[in-house]
Coordinates of C-alpha atoms in Angstrom, one line a residue:
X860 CA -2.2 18.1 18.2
X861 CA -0.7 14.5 18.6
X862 CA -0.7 14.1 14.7
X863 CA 1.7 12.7 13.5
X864 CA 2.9 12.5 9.7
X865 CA 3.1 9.7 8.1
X866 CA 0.7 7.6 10.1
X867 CA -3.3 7.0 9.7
X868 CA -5.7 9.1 11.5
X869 CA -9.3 9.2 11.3
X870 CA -11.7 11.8 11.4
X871 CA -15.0 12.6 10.2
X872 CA -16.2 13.6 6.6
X873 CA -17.4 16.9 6.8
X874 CA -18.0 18.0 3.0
X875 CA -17.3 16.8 -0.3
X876 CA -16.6 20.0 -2.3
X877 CA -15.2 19.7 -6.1
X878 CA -14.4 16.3 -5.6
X879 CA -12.1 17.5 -2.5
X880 CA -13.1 15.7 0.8
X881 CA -13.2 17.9 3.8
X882 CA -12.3 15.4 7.0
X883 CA -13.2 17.3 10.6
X884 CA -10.2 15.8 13.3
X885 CA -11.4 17.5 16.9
X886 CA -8.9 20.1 16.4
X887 CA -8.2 20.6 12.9
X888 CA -9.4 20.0 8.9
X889 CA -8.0 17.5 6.9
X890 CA -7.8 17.3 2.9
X891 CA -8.3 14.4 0.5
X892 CA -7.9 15.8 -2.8
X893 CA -9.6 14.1 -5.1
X894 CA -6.1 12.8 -6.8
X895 CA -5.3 11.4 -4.0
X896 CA -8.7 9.4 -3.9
X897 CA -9.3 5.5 -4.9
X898 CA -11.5 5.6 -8.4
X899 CA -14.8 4.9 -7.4
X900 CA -14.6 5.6 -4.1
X901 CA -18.1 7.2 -2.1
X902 CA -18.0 9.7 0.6
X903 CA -21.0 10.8 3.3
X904 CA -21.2 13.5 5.1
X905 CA -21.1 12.6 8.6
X906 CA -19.0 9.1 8.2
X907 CA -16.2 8.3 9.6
X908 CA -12.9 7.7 7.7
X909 CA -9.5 6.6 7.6
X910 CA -6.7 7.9 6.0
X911 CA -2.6 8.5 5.5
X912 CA -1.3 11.7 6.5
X913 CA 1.2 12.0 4.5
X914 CA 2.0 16.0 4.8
X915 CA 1.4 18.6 7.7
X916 CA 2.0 22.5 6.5
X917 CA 2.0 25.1 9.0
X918 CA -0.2 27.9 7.1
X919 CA -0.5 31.2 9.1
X920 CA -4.0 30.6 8.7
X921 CA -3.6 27.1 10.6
X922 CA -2.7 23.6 10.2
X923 CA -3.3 21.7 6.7
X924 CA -3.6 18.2 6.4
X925 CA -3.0 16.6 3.8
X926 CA -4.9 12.7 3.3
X927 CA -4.1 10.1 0.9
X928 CA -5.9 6.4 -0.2
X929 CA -3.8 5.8 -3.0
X930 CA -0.3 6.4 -1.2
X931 CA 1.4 2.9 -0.8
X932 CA 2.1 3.8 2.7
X933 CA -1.6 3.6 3.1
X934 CA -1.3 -0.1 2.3
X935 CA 2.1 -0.4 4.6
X936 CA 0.4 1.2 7.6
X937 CA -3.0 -0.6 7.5
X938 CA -1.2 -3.9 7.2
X939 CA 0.7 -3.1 10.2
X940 CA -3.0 -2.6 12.1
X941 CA -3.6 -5.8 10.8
X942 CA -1.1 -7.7 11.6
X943 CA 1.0 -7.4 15.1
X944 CA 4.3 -8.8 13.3
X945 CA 4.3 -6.2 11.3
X946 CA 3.9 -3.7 13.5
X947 CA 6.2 -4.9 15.6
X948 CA 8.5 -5.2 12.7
X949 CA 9.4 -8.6 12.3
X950 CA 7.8 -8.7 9.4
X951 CA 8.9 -6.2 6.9
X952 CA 7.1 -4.7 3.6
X953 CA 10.0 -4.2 1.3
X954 CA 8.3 -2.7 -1.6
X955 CA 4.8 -2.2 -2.9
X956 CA 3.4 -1.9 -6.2
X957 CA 0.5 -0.1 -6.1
X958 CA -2.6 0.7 -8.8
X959 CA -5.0 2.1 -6.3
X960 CA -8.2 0.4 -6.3
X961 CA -7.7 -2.2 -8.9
X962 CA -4.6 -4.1 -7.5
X963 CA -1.3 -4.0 -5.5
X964 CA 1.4 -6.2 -5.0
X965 CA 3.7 -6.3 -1.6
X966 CA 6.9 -8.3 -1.1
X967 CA 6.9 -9.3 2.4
X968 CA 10.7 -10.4 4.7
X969 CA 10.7 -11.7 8.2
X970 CA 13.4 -11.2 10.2
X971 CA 12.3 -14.5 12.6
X972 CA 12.8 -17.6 10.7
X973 CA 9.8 -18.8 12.4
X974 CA 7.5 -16.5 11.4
X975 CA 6.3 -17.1 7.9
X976 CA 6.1 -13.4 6.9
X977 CA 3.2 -13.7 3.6
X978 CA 0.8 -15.9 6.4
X979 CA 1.6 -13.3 9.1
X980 CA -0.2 -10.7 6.6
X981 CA -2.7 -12.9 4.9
X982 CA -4.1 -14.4 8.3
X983 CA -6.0 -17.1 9.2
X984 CA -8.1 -17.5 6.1
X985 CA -7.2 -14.5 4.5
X986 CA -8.9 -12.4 7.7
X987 CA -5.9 -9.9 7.7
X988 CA -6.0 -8.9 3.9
X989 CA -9.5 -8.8 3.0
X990 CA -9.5 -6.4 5.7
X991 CA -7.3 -4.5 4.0
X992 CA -9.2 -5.3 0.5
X993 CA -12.3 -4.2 2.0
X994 CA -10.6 -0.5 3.5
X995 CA -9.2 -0.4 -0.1
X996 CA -12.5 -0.7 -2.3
X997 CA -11.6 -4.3 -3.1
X998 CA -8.2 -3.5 -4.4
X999 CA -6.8 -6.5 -4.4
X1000 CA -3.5 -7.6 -2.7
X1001 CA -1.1 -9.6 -3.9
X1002 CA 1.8 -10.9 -1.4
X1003 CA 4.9 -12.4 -1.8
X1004 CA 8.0 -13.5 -0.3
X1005 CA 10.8 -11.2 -0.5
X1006 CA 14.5 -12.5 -1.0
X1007 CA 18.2 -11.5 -1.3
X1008 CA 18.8 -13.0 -4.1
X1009 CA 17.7 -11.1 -7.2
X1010 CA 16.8 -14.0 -9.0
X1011 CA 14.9 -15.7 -6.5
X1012 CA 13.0 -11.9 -5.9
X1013 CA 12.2 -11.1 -9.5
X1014 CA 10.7 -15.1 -10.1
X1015 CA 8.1 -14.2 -7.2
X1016 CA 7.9 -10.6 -8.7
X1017 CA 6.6 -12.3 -11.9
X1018 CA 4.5 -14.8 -10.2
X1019 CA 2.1 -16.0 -10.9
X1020 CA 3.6 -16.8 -13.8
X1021 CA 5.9 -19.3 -14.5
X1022 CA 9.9 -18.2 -15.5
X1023 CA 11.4 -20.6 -17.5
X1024 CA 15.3 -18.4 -17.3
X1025 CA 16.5 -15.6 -15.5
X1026 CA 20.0 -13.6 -16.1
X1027 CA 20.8 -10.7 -13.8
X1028 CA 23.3 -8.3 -14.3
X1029 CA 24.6 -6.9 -11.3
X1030 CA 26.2 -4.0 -12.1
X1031 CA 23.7 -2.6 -14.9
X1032 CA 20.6 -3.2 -12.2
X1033 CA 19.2 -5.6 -15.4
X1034 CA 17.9 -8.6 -15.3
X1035 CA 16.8 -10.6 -18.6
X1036 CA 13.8 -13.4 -18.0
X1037 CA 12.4 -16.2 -20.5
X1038 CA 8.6 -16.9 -20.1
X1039 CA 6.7 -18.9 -22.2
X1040 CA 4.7 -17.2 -24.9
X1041 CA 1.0 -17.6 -23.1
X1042 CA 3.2 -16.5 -19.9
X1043 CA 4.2 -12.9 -21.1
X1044 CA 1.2 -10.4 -20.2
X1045 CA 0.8 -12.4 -17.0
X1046 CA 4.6 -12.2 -16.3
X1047 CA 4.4 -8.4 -17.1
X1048 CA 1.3 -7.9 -14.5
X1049 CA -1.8 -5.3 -15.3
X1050 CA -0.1 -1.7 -16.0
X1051 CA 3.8 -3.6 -15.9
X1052 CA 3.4 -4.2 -12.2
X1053 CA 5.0 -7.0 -12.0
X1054 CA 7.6 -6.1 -13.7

């Protein structure tokens, strides 16, 4: 079939049955169960659409695909439409914090020290992720610069707000940060993803 998991195809919406989409791809029928949907989403017959294929079964009564929005790998592989350095991988997405819909956050590594790996997937005034935003239903997308150093990682984990101390313990996988009182829920992020 040339399908491929783990990669975005796209096909056309064929029927929206129990909440299930039904996606026609020339030679086979794709899934998107409605768990694996964005809330809020809307589906028409007869429109095209994108998503992750994130699991082929061999059925003896043929292929099944099955589709995801809210996979994180969704956001991974759409960023590497986006943005060449990514799919090239220079740039790397080392982890992604997703709540579909409302808001994810991606920690972005270069491996070029010339390439400045959060503008490589912003763009040129934000043209790379609010084309992303906009495949997303406006989830919003928050990028940051990845690092080595656990301290330095968890401060721009917790950004925007503003860490007044961090301890990390190495062996335990811990780290203990200080924020200012009006700091905390922002530090924490909407549904702890920050943290």
């Amino acid at each position: 079939y040339g399908i491929k998991e783990g990669e975005i195809i796209s096909g056309i919406i064929q029927k929206v049955e129990r909440g299930n989409v039904y996606i026609d791809f020339s030679r086979a029928t794709g899934i998107l169960p409605a768990e694996e949907q964005i809330p809020g989403e809307y589906f028409q017959r007869g429109a095209r659409i994108r998503a992750y294929l994130y699991s082929v079964e061999d059925t003896p009564r043929g292929i099944n695909l099955r589709l995801s929005h809210t996979h994180p790998k969704f956001l991974e592989k759409l960023f590497a439409i986006e943005a060449p350095e990514v799919a090239s991988g220079i740039v790397e997405i080392k982890s992604i914090a997703r709540e579909p819909g409302s808001r994810s956050k991606i920690a972005v590594h270069s491996n070029d020290e010339h390439i400045d790996p959060v503008g490589s997937c912003v763009g040129q005034k934000g043209t790379r992720v609010n084309t992303v935003t906009g495949e997303l239903s406006g989830e919003k997308i928050d990028i940051i610069p990845w690092s080595e150093d656990p301290k330095e990682f968890v401060s721009n984990s917790l950004s925007p707000a503003k860490v007044l101390s961090i301890e990390v313990d190495e062996k335990e996988h811990k780290a203990t940060v200080e924020v200012a009182d009006d700091q905390l829920s922002l530090a924490i992020g909407k549904g702890g993803q920050n943290v």
